[in-house]
Coordinates of C-alpha atoms in Angstrom, one line a residue:
Chain A
X161 CA -13.0 17.3 12.8
X162 CA -14.8 15.3 15.4
X163 CA -17.0 12.4 14.4
X164 CA -20.3 13.9 15.6
X165 CA -19.6 17.2 13.9
X166 CA -18.9 15.4 10.6
X167 CA -22.1 13.4 10.8
X168 CA -24.0 16.5 11.6
X169 CA -22.5 18.5 8.7
X170 CA -23.2 15.6 6.2
X171 CA -26.8 15.3 7.4
X172 CA -27.4 19.0 7.2
X173 CA -25.9 19.2 3.7
X174 CA -27.5 16.1 2.1
X175 CA -30.6 15.4 4.3
X176 CA -32.6 12.4 3.2
X177 CA -30.2 11.6 0.3
X178 CA -27.8 9.9 2.8
X179 CA -28.1 7.4 5.6
X180 CA -25.5 7.4 8.2
X181 CA -24.5 4.3 10.2
X182 CA -21.9 3.8 12.8
X183 CA -20.4 0.4 13.5
X184 CA -17.9 1.5 16.1
X185 CA -16.3 4.8 17.3
X186 CA -13.7 4.4 14.5
X187 CA -15.9 3.5 11.6
X188 CA -18.7 5.6 10.1
X189 CA -20.5 4.5 7.0
X190 CA -22.5 6.9 4.8
X191 CA -24.9 5.4 2.3
X192 CA -25.5 7.9 -0.5
X193 CA -27.8 8.1 -3.5
X194 CA -26.1 8.1 -6.9
X195 CA -27.0 11.7 -7.8
X196 CA -25.1 13.2 -4.8
X197 CA -22.2 10.7 -4.9
X198 CA -19.5 13.1 -6.2
X199 CA -20.8 16.0 -4.2
X200 CA -20.5 13.9 -1.0
X201 CA -16.9 12.9 -1.9
X202 CA -15.9 16.4 -2.6
X203 CA -17.7 17.7 0.5
X204 CA -15.6 15.3 2.6
X205 CA -12.4 16.0 0.8
X206 CA -12.6 19.8 0.2
X207 CA -14.9 21.1 3.0
X208 CA -14.3 18.7 5.8
X209 CA -10.6 18.1 5.0
X210 CA -10.7 14.3 5.0
X211 CA -7.8 12.4 3.4
X212 CA -8.7 10.4 0.3
X213 CA -7.6 6.8 0.7
X214 CA -8.9 4.4 -1.8
X215 CA -12.0 2.6 -3.0
X216 CA -13.5 -0.9 -3.3
X217 CA -16.4 -2.6 -5.0
X218 CA -18.6 -5.5 -4.0
X219 CA -20.6 -7.3 -6.6
X220 CA -24.1 -8.7 -6.0
X221 CA -27.1 -9.8 -7.9
X222 CA -28.6 -6.4 -8.6
X223 CA -25.6 -4.2 -9.0
X224 CA -22.2 -3.2 -7.7
X225 CA -21.7 -1.5 -4.3
X226 CA -19.0 1.1 -4.7
X227 CA -17.3 2.6 -1.7
X228 CA -14.6 5.1 -1.0
X229 CA -12.6 5.5 2.2
X230 CA -12.0 8.9 3.7
X231 CA -10.0 8.8 6.9
X232 CA -9.9 11.6 9.4
X233 CA -6.4 11.1 10.6
X234 CA -6.1 13.5 13.6
X235 CA -9.3 12.1 15.1
X236 CA -8.5 8.5 14.3
X237 CA -11.6 7.3 12.4
X238 CA -12.7 6.4 8.9
X239 CA -15.7 7.6 7.0
X240 CA -16.7 5.2 4.3
X241 CA -19.1 6.5 1.7
X242 CA -21.1 4.0 -0.3
X243 CA -23.4 3.9 -3.2
X244 CA -25.0 1.3 -5.4
X245 CA -24.7 1.2 -9.2
X246 CA -27.5 -0.9 -10.5
X247 CA -27.1 -3.7 -13.2
X248 CA -27.2 -4.3 -16.1
X249 CA -25.2 -1.1 -16.8
X250 CA -23.7 0.1 -13.5
X251 CA -22.9 3.8 -14.0
X252 CA -21.6 6.4 -11.6
X253 CA -20.1 9.9 -11.8
X254 CA -16.4 9.8 -11.4
X255 CA -14.7 11.4 -8.4
X256 CA -11.3 11.1 -10.2
X257 CA -12.3 14.2 -12.1
X258 CA -11.8 16.1 -8.9
X259 CA -9.4 13.9 -6.9
X260 CA -6.6 12.5 -9.1
X261 CA -5.7 9.9 -6.6
X262 CA -8.9 8.1 -7.5
X263 CA -8.0 7.6 -11.1
X264 CA -6.5 4.1 -10.9
X265 CA -9.0 2.7 -8.5
X266 CA -11.9 3.8 -10.6
X267 CA -10.2 2.3 -13.6
X268 CA -9.8 -0.9 -11.7
X269 CA -13.5 -1.0 -10.7
X270 CA -14.4 -0.4 -14.4
X271 CA -12.2 -3.1 -15.5
X272 CA -13.2 -5.7 -13.0
X273 CA -16.8 -4.9 -12.4
X274 CA -17.9 -2.9 -15.4
X275 CA -18.7 0.2 -13.4
X276 CA -18.8 3.0 -15.9
X277 CA -17.5 6.2 -14.3
X278 CA -18.8 9.2 -16.2
X279 CA -16.4 12.1 -16.7
X280 CA -13.4 10.0 -15.7
X281 CA -10.3 11.6 -17.4
X282 CA -9.0 8.3 -18.8
X283 CA -11.3 5.3 -18.2
X284 CA -9.5 2.4 -19.7
X285 CA -8.4 -0.9 -18.0
X286 CA -5.5 -0.6 -15.7
X287 CA -4.5 -4.2 -15.0
X288 CA -5.5 -6.3 -17.9
X289 CA -3.2 -7.3 -20.7
X290 CA -3.8 -5.9 -24.2
X291 CA -4.7 -9.3 -25.5
X292 CA -7.7 -9.7 -23.2
X293 CA -11.1 -8.9 -24.7
X294 CA -12.7 -5.6 -23.7
X295 CA -16.0 -7.0 -22.8
X296 CA -14.8 -9.4 -20.1
X297 CA -15.1 -8.3 -16.5
X298 CA -13.3 -10.9 -14.3
X299 CA -14.8 -10.1 -10.9
X300 CA -18.3 -9.7 -12.1
X301 CA -20.6 -12.5 -11.2
X302 CA -23.6 -13.5 -13.2
X303 CA -26.4 -14.5 -10.9
X304 CA -28.7 -17.2 -12.3
X305 CA -31.3 -17.0 -9.5
X306 CA -31.5 -16.1 -5.8
X307 CA -29.2 -18.9 -4.7
X308 CA -26.7 -19.6 -7.4
X309 CA -23.7 -17.5 -8.3
X310 CA -21.8 -18.4 -11.4
X311 CA -18.3 -17.2 -12.1
X312 CA -16.9 -17.7 -15.5
X313 CA -13.6 -19.5 -15.9
X314 CA -10.7 -18.8 -18.2
X315 CA -12.2 -20.9 -20.9
X316 CA -15.7 -19.4 -20.5
X317 CA -17.2 -22.5 -18.8
X318 CA -19.0 -22.1 -15.6
X319 CA -17.7 -23.8 -12.5
X320 CA -19.8 -26.8 -12.0
X321 CA -19.5 -26.8 -8.2
X322 CA -20.5 -23.2 -8.0
X323 CA -23.5 -23.8 -10.3
X324 CA -24.5 -26.7 -8.0
X325 CA -24.1 -24.4 -5.0
X326 CA -21.5 -26.7 -3.5
X327 CA -18.1 -26.0 -2.1
X328 CA -15.4 -27.0 -4.5
X329 CA -13.8 -30.4 -3.8
X330 CA -10.6 -30.3 -1.9
X331 CA -11.4 -26.8 -0.6
X332 CA -12.5 -25.9 2.9
X333 CA -16.2 -26.3 3.4
Chain B
X17 CA -5.7 -16.9 -29.3
X18 CA -7.4 -14.5 -27.0
X19 CA -7.2 -15.6 -23.5
X20 CA -9.4 -14.7 -20.6
X21 CA -7.9 -14.4 -17.2
X22 CA -10.3 -14.7 -14.3
X23 CA -8.7 -12.6 -11.6
X24 CA -9.7 -10.4 -8.7
X25 CA -8.6 -6.8 -8.4
X26 CA -5.1 -6.7 -7.0
X27 CA -2.2 -4.3 -7.2
X28 CA 0.8 -6.0 -8.7
X29 CA 3.1 -3.0 -8.8
X30 CA 4.6 -4.0 -5.6
X31 CA 6.1 -7.2 -6.7
X32 CA 6.6 -7.5 -10.4
X33 CA 7.3 -5.4 -13.5
X34 CA 5.5 -2.3 -14.4
X35 CA 5.9 -0.3 -17.6
X36 CA 6.6 3.4 -17.7
X37 CA 6.5 5.1 -21.1
X38 CA 8.4 8.3 -20.8
X39 CA 7.7 11.1 -23.3
X40 CA 10.9 13.1 -23.7
X41 CA 11.9 16.2 -25.4
X42 CA 15.7 15.8 -25.8
X43 CA 16.8 14.6 -22.4
X44 CA 13.9 16.1 -20.6
X45 CA 10.9 14.1 -19.6
X46 CA 7.7 15.8 -20.6
X47 CA 5.2 13.1 -20.1
X48 CA 4.7 9.6 -18.7
X49 CA 2.3 6.7 -19.3
X50 CA 2.3 4.0 -16.6
X51 CA 1.1 0.6 -17.4
X52 CA 0.6 -1.9 -14.6
X53 CA -0.8 -5.4 -14.4
X54 CA 2.0 -7.5 -15.6
X55 CA 1.8 -10.0 -12.9
X56 CA -1.7 -10.1 -11.6
X57 CA -2.1 -13.1 -9.3
X58 CA -5.7 -12.8 -8.3
X59 CA -5.0 -12.8 -4.5
X60 CA -8.3 -11.2 -3.7
X61 CA -10.2 -14.0 -5.5
X62 CA -8.0 -16.7 -3.9
X63 CA -8.7 -15.2 -0.6
X64 CA -12.4 -15.6 -1.0
X65 CA -11.7 -19.4 -1.2
X66 CA -9.7 -19.6 2.0
X67 CA -10.9 -19.7 5.6
X68 CA -10.4 -16.6 7.8
X69 CA -7.5 -18.3 9.4
X70 CA -5.8 -19.3 6.2
X71 CA -5.9 -15.9 4.6
X72 CA -2.9 -14.5 6.5
X73 CA -0.6 -17.1 4.9
X74 CA -1.9 -16.0 1.5
X75 CA -1.7 -12.3 1.9
X76 CA 1.8 -12.4 3.4
X77 CA 2.9 -13.6 0.0
X78 CA 1.5 -10.5 -1.7
X79 CA 4.9 -8.9 -1.1
X80 CA 8.1 -10.5 0.1
X81 CA 9.2 -7.3 1.8
X82 CA 5.8 -6.4 3.4
X83 CA 5.1 -10.0 4.5
X84 CA 4.2 -8.7 7.9
X85 CA 2.3 -5.6 6.9
X86 CA -0.4 -7.3 4.7
X87 CA -1.3 -9.9 7.2
X88 CA -1.3 -7.3 9.9
X89 CA -3.8 -5.1 8.1
X90 CA -5.9 -8.2 7.3
X91 CA -6.1 -9.4 10.9
X92 CA -7.0 -5.9 12.0
X93 CA -9.8 -5.9 9.4
X94 CA -11.1 -9.2 10.8
X95 CA -10.7 -7.9 14.4
X96 CA -12.6 -4.7 13.4
X97 CA -15.4 -6.9 12.0
X98 CA -15.5 -9.1 15.1
X99 CA -14.9 -6.3 17.5
X100 CA -12.4 -8.2 19.6
X101 CA -9.4 -7.2 21.7
X102 CA -6.0 -8.8 21.2
X103 CA -4.0 -9.9 24.3
X104 CA -1.4 -7.3 25.3
X105 CA 1.5 -9.7 24.8
X106 CA 0.4 -10.4 21.2
X107 CA 0.2 -6.7 20.6
X108 CA 3.8 -6.2 21.5
X109 CA 5.0 -9.1 19.5
X110 CA 3.1 -7.8 16.4
X111 CA 4.6 -4.3 16.8
X112 CA 8.1 -5.8 17.2
X113 CA 7.8 -7.9 14.1
X114 CA 6.3 -5.0 12.1
X115 CA 9.0 -2.5 13.1
X116 CA 11.7 -5.0 12.3
X117 CA 10.1 -5.3 8.9
X118 CA 10.3 -1.5 8.4
X119 CA 13.9 -1.6 9.4
X120 CA 14.9 -4.2 6.9
X121 CA 12.7 -2.7 4.1
X122 CA 14.2 0.8 4.6
X123 CA 17.7 -0.6 4.6
X124 CA 17.0 -2.6 1.5
X125 CA 15.8 0.6 -0.3
X126 CA 18.8 2.6 0.8
X127 CA 21.0 -0.1 -0.7
X128 CA 19.1 -0.1 -4.0
X129 CA 19.2 3.7 -4.1
X130 CA 23.0 3.5 -3.7
X131 CA 23.2 1.0 -6.5
X132 CA 21.1 3.3 -8.8
X133 CA 23.4 6.2 -8.0
X134 CA 26.6 4.3 -8.6
X135 CA 27.5 3.9 -5.0
X136 CA 27.8 0.2 -4.8
X137 CA 29.7 0.4 -1.5
X138 CA 26.5 1.8 0.0
X139 CA 24.6 -1.1 -1.6
X140 CA 27.0 -3.7 -0.1
X141 CA 27.2 -2.1 3.3
X142 CA 23.5 -1.6 3.7
X143 CA 22.6 -5.1 2.8
X144 CA 25.3 -6.3 5.2
X145 CA 23.8 -4.2 7.9
X146 CA 20.3 -5.5 7.1
X147 CA 21.4 -9.1 7.8
X148 CA 21.2 -8.9 11.6
X149 CA 17.7 -7.4 11.3
X150 CA 16.6 -10.6 9.5
X151 CA 18.4 -12.6 12.2
X152 CA 16.3 -10.8 14.8
X153 CA 13.2 -11.5 12.8
X154 CA 14.1 -15.2 12.8
X155 CA 14.6 -15.1 16.6
X156 CA 11.2 -13.4 17.1
X157 CA 9.0 -15.1 14.6
X158 CA 11.0 -18.2 13.6
X159 CA 11.4 -17.0 10.0
X160 CA 13.6 -14.5 8.2
X161 CA 10.8 -13.7 5.9
X162 CA 7.2 -14.7 5.4
X163 CA 7.0 -14.7 9.2
X164 CA 3.6 -16.5 9.6
X165 CA 3.1 -14.8 12.9
X166 CA -0.1 -12.9 12.4
X167 CA -3.4 -14.6 13.2
X168 CA -6.9 -13.1 13.7
X169 CA -7.0 -12.6 17.5
X170 CA -3.3 -12.5 18.1
X171 CA -0.1 -14.2 17.0
X172 CA 0.9 -17.7 16.3
X173 CA 4.2 -17.8 18.2
X174 CA 5.3 -16.4 21.6
X175 CA 8.4 -14.4 21.9
X176 CA 11.1 -16.7 23.3
X177 CA 12.1 -14.8 26.5
X178 CA 15.7 -16.2 26.4
X179 CA 16.2 -14.5 23.1
X180 CA 15.6 -11.0 24.4
X181 CA 19.1 -10.1 25.6
X182 CA 20.6 -11.2 22.3
X183 CA 18.0 -9.2 20.4
X184 CA 18.8 -6.1 22.4
X185 CA 22.5 -6.6 21.7
X186 CA 21.9 -7.0 17.9
X187 CA 19.7 -3.9 18.0
X188 CA 22.5 -1.9 19.5
X189 CA 24.7 -3.0 16.7
X190 CA 22.1 -2.1 14.0
X191 CA 21.6 1.3 15.5
X192 CA 25.3 2.0 15.5
X193 CA 25.6 0.9 11.8
X194 CA 22.6 2.9 10.8
X195 CA 24.0 6.0 12.4
X196 CA 27.2 5.6 10.5
X197 CA 25.3 5.0 7.2
X198 CA 23.0 8.0 7.8
X199 CA 26.0 10.3 8.4
X200 CA 27.8 8.9 5.3
X201 CA 24.8 9.5 3.1
X202 CA 23.8 12.9 4.5
X203 CA 27.3 14.3 4.3
X204 CA 28.1 13.3 0.8
X205 CA 28.2 16.3 -1.6
X206 CA 27.7 14.1 -4.7
X207 CA 24.6 12.5 -3.2
X208 CA 23.3 15.9 -2.4
X209 CA 23.9 17.1 -5.9
X210 CA 22.4 14.0 -7.4
X211 CA 19.2 13.8 -5.4
X212 CA 18.3 17.2 -4.1
X213 CA 15.6 19.0 -6.1
X214 CA 15.1 15.8 -8.2
X215 CA 11.7 14.2 -8.5
X216 CA 9.9 16.8 -6.4
X217 CA 6.3 15.9 -5.4
X218 CA 4.9 18.6 -3.1
X219 CA 2.6 18.5 -0.2
X220 CA -0.5 19.7 -2.0
X221 CA 0.1 17.2 -4.8
X222 CA 0.4 14.5 -2.1
X223 CA -3.0 15.3 -0.7
X224 CA -4.6 15.2 -4.2
X225 CA -2.9 12.0 -5.2
X226 CA -3.3 10.3 -1.8
X227 CA 0.4 9.7 -1.5
X228 CA 1.4 7.6 1.5
X229 CA 4.3 6.7 3.7
X230 CA 7.8 8.2 3.2
X231 CA 6.7 9.5 -0.2
X232 CA 4.2 11.8 1.5
X233 CA 6.2 12.5 4.7
X234 CA 9.2 13.6 2.6
X235 CA 7.0 16.5 1.3
X236 CA 5.7 17.4 4.8
X237 CA 2.4 15.7 4.3
X238 CA 1.9 14.5 7.8
X239 CA 0.3 11.0 7.6
X240 CA 1.4 8.0 9.6
X241 CA -1.1 5.4 10.6
X242 CA 1.0 4.3 13.6
X243 CA 0.0 7.7 15.1
X244 CA -3.2 8.5 13.2
X245 CA -4.9 5.1 13.5
X246 CA -3.0 3.4 16.3
X247 CA -3.5 -0.3 16.5
X248 CA -2.3 -2.7 19.2
X249 CA 0.7 -1.4 21.1
X250 CA 1.4 1.7 19.0
X251 CA -0.5 4.0 21.5
X252 CA 1.6 2.5 24.3
X253 CA 5.0 3.5 23.0
X254 CA 6.5 6.9 22.1
X255 CA 8.1 7.7 18.7
X256 CA 8.4 10.6 16.3
X257 CA 6.9 10.9 12.9
X258 CA 9.8 12.0 10.6
X259 CA 8.9 14.8 8.3
X260 CA 10.9 16.7 5.6
X261 CA 9.6 19.4 3.4
X262 CA 10.9 19.3 -0.2
X263 CA 9.5 16.0 -1.4
X264 CA 12.6 15.2 -3.5
X265 CA 14.6 12.0 -3.7
X266 CA 17.0 13.2 -1.0
X267 CA 14.2 13.9 1.5
X268 CA 12.7 10.5 0.8
X269 CA 16.1 8.9 1.7
X270 CA 16.3 11.1 4.8
X271 CA 12.9 10.1 6.0
X272 CA 13.7 6.4 5.6
X273 CA 17.0 6.6 7.3
X274 CA 15.7 8.6 10.3
X275 CA 12.7 6.3 10.6
X276 CA 15.0 3.4 11.3
X277 CA 16.0 5.0 14.6
X278 CA 12.4 5.4 15.5
X279 CA 11.7 1.8 14.7
X280 CA 14.6 0.7 17.0
X281 CA 13.2 3.0 19.7
X282 CA 9.7 1.3 19.4
X283 CA 11.2 -2.2 19.4
X284 CA 13.2 -1.4 22.6
X285 CA 10.1 -0.1 24.3
X286 CA 8.1 -3.1 23.3
X287 CA 10.8 -5.5 24.6
X288 CA 10.7 -3.7 27.9
X289 CA 6.9 -3.6 28.2
X290 CA 6.4 -7.2 27.2
X291 CA 8.2 -8.2 30.4
X292 CA 5.0 -7.3 32.3
X293 CA 2.8 -9.6 30.3
X294 CA 2.0 -13.2 30.8
X295 CA 4.0 -15.6 28.6
X296 CA 1.7 -17.8 26.5
X297 CA -1.2 -15.4 26.5
X298 CA -0.9 -14.6 22.8
X299 CA -4.3 -15.2 21.2
X300 CA -7.9 -14.4 21.8
X301 CA -10.3 -17.0 20.5
X302 CA -12.6 -16.1 17.7
X303 CA -15.4 -18.6 17.6
X304 CA -17.2 -17.3 14.6
X305 CA -17.0 -14.3 12.3
X306 CA -20.4 -12.5 12.2
X307 CA -21.9 -11.0 9.0
X308 CA -20.6 -7.5 8.4
X309 CA -17.6 -5.7 7.2
X310 CA -14.2 -4.6 8.6
X311 CA -11.5 -2.2 7.7
X312 CA -7.9 -2.8 8.7
X313 CA -5.0 -0.4 8.1
X314 CA -1.4 -0.5 9.0
X315 CA 1.5 1.8 8.2
X316 CA 3.8 -0.5 6.1
X317 CA 7.3 0.6 5.3
X318 CA 6.0 2.2 2.0
X319 CA 2.9 3.7 3.5
X320 CA -0.6 2.7 4.6
X321 CA -1.8 -0.8 3.7
X322 CA -5.6 -1.1 3.7
X323 CA -7.6 -4.3 3.8
X324 CA -11.3 -4.4 3.6
X325 CA -13.2 -7.6 4.4
X326 CA -16.8 -8.5 4.2
X327 CA -18.4 -11.5 5.8
X328 CA -21.8 -13.2 5.2
X329 CA -21.3 -15.2 8.4
X330 CA -19.5 -18.1 6.7
X331 CA -16.0 -19.3 7.3
X332 CA -14.5 -17.4 4.4
X333 CA -14.5 -13.8 3.4
X334 CA -17.1 -13.0 0.7
X335 CA -15.1 -10.0 -0.4
X336 CA -11.5 -9.1 0.4
X337 CA -10.1 -5.9 -1.0
X338 CA -6.4 -5.2 -0.7
X339 CA -4.8 -1.8 -1.4
X340 CA -1.1 -1.6 -1.1
X341 CA 0.6 1.8 -0.7
X342 CA 2.5 1.6 -4.0
X343 CA -0.9 1.7 -5.8
X344 CA -1.2 5.3 -4.7
X345 CA 2.5 6.1 -4.7
X346 CA 3.4 4.9 -8.2
X347 CA 0.7 7.3 -9.6
X348 CA 2.7 10.2 -8.2
X349 CA 5.3 9.5 -10.9
X350 CA 2.9 11.2 -13.3
X351 CA 4.1 14.5 -12.0
X352 CA 7.4 13.8 -10.2
X353 CA 9.3 12.8 -13.2
X354 CA 8.2 15.7 -15.4
X355 CA 11.0 18.1 -16.2
X356 CA 13.7 15.8 -15.0
X357 CA 16.3 14.0 -17.2
X358 CA 16.2 10.4 -18.3
X359 CA 19.2 9.6 -16.1
X360 CA 17.1 10.7 -13.1
X361 CA 13.9 9.0 -14.2
X362 CA 14.9 5.6 -12.9
X363 CA 15.9 7.0 -9.6
X364 CA 12.7 9.0 -9.2
X365 CA 10.4 6.1 -10.0
X366 CA 12.5 4.0 -7.5
X367 CA 12.3 6.6 -4.8
X368 CA 8.7 5.7 -4.0
X369 CA 10.1 2.3 -3.2
X370 CA 8.0 0.1 -5.5
X371 CA 9.2 -3.5 -5.9
X372 CA 11.0 -3.7 -9.2
X373 CA 11.5 -6.9 -11.0
X374 CA 14.6 -7.7 -12.9
X375 CA 12.7 -7.5 -16.1
X376 CA 11.9 -3.8 -15.6
X377 CA 12.0 -1.8 -18.8
X378 CA 11.3 1.8 -19.7
X379 CA 10.2 2.8 -23.2
X380 CA 11.2 6.2 -24.6
X381 CA 9.2 8.2 -27.1
X382 CA 11.4 10.9 -28.5
X383 CA 9.2 13.9 -29.4
X384 CA 11.7 15.6 -31.7
X385 CA 12.3 12.6 -34.0
X386 CA 9.1 10.8 -33.3
X387 CA 11.3 7.7 -32.9
X388 CA 10.9 5.0 -30.3
X389 CA 13.6 3.2 -28.4
X390 CA 13.7 1.0 -25.3
X391 CA 16.0 1.3 -22.4
X392 CA 16.7 -1.6 -20.3
X393 CA 17.3 -1.4 -16.5
X394 CA 21.0 -1.7 -17.2
X395 CA 20.9 1.3 -19.6
X396 CA 19.2 3.4 -16.9
X397 CA 21.7 2.4 -14.3
X398 CA 24.5 3.2 -16.7
X399 CA 23.1 6.6 -17.4
X400 CA 22.6 7.3 -13.7
X401 CA 26.2 6.1 -13.0
X402 CA 27.6 8.4 -15.7
X403 CA 25.8 11.4 -14.2
X404 CA 27.1 10.6 -10.7
X405 CA 30.6 10.1 -12.1
X406 CA 30.5 13.4 -13.9
X407 CA 29.4 15.2 -10.7
X408 CA 32.1 13.4 -8.7
X409 CA 34.8 14.6 -11.1
X410 CA 33.4 18.1 -11.0
X411 CA 33.5 18.2 -7.2
X412 CA 37.0 16.7 -7.2
X413 CA 38.2 19.4 -9.7
X414 CA 36.6 22.0 -7.6
X415 CA 38.5 20.9 -4.5
X416 CA 41.8 20.8 -6.4
X417 CA 41.2 24.3 -7.7
X418 CA 40.6 25.7 -4.4

């Protein structure tokens, strides 16, 4: 399905609940509200016949941005749908309940960023060893204020250079 | 002592051990639990501490076999973010290196499949045939593996023009040997009996599970990023996307073997077309990476590799997501091993071409007795060899009897 048609169909179906941006002819980004998140994914996958690819998460001060990639192969472009799961308890409905291919990537996002996917068929960590504590989310950053990001180390200590807002010594500036 | 491991999300199935727990009823597999994460190296987190130009050296070490595909997808993500065009000569060099990688990866898998089946001659031959491909890679990139050729904006090394006649000669040889190998495999009745109808994963399941590469194409699920999301020179060359329909182990092998011919075809075209480009013009300059995000995809030997990068305008990615094809393909084992025998389970899980480690093990839960035993890789290979040998004897007796 052509790009313009897809954008039109999404806008018709979800109206003000989505915002559509286009960075290039091959990349369309759809920002969706949490409540229609799974509906949008299913609409792309079932009704518009997009292929499910994978997902990704980006952490920031206020929450976790979660995105899934849906390529339209015959027309050579990607539609990326995005939503925002707010901290302190980022929660979203699971699309793995409908698209089994999303099972592991949602488990990974849960494990790394503490995104709780409701209705996931088997939401348990996918990568971590059994010996690791359940309440530790390695990729999650604790933000102290607007400028400082602190990432916990193995031993639980904060990295001094990150706290100070400096680049680590010996690393590239 | 409980230890915390600060790691970024990464998919280690490609390189190191994974753990499959098979649930069996007698010899039949009735369930499987897959555990991954045994060798998480935190590549994504490391990447966020490297400059844009250093990251290719890191990501080509995600996988020894796909050491061209990961940097390729990464540089495409950066180029998508920066919206820049790569010089034509660099496009051809990238495609040549990437297709050579596909050739050696597919040959490597065929050899391993032969080993699993008990055809060690296939294993030895295939790996011998693979050697000239590595030699060509060395001629093109300077390295047999970890090519260090990809760079945002182009490539690091020009193709030495004087090497081209020798490369073409070696390609002719590889093609001849691949043809012989393909015929030997496709004509063998024992291989047919051993792999046909085994580990079926159908087209509809492929779509639901997001299967990729030869795993998907063997079931007729028509996805190939070289055609669907053509990057660089892929829209300037002609090639066929190889499709089968049954989705079993045999079709997976067929797809890989026939794709080798297509790769050789692409390389030949690139070597011809590169003559019209200007030597030395191999990299576009990227002065700075603007804030924003980029998606890069490339059809690796095992399927689509996806890299996502986000920039805040600094000289390092603020987020770098890597999705290797085995992350999707390994999940297909959830269904493809069901109903098969334990002797076939090793072959089926290997058919998606994950990177196994020598420490691979499979745990067995026997439903009837409730007991638990562990089979080593050697046990699985032995079971597989015994089954092949039984089939071979049965075919031999059939011939003798008439």
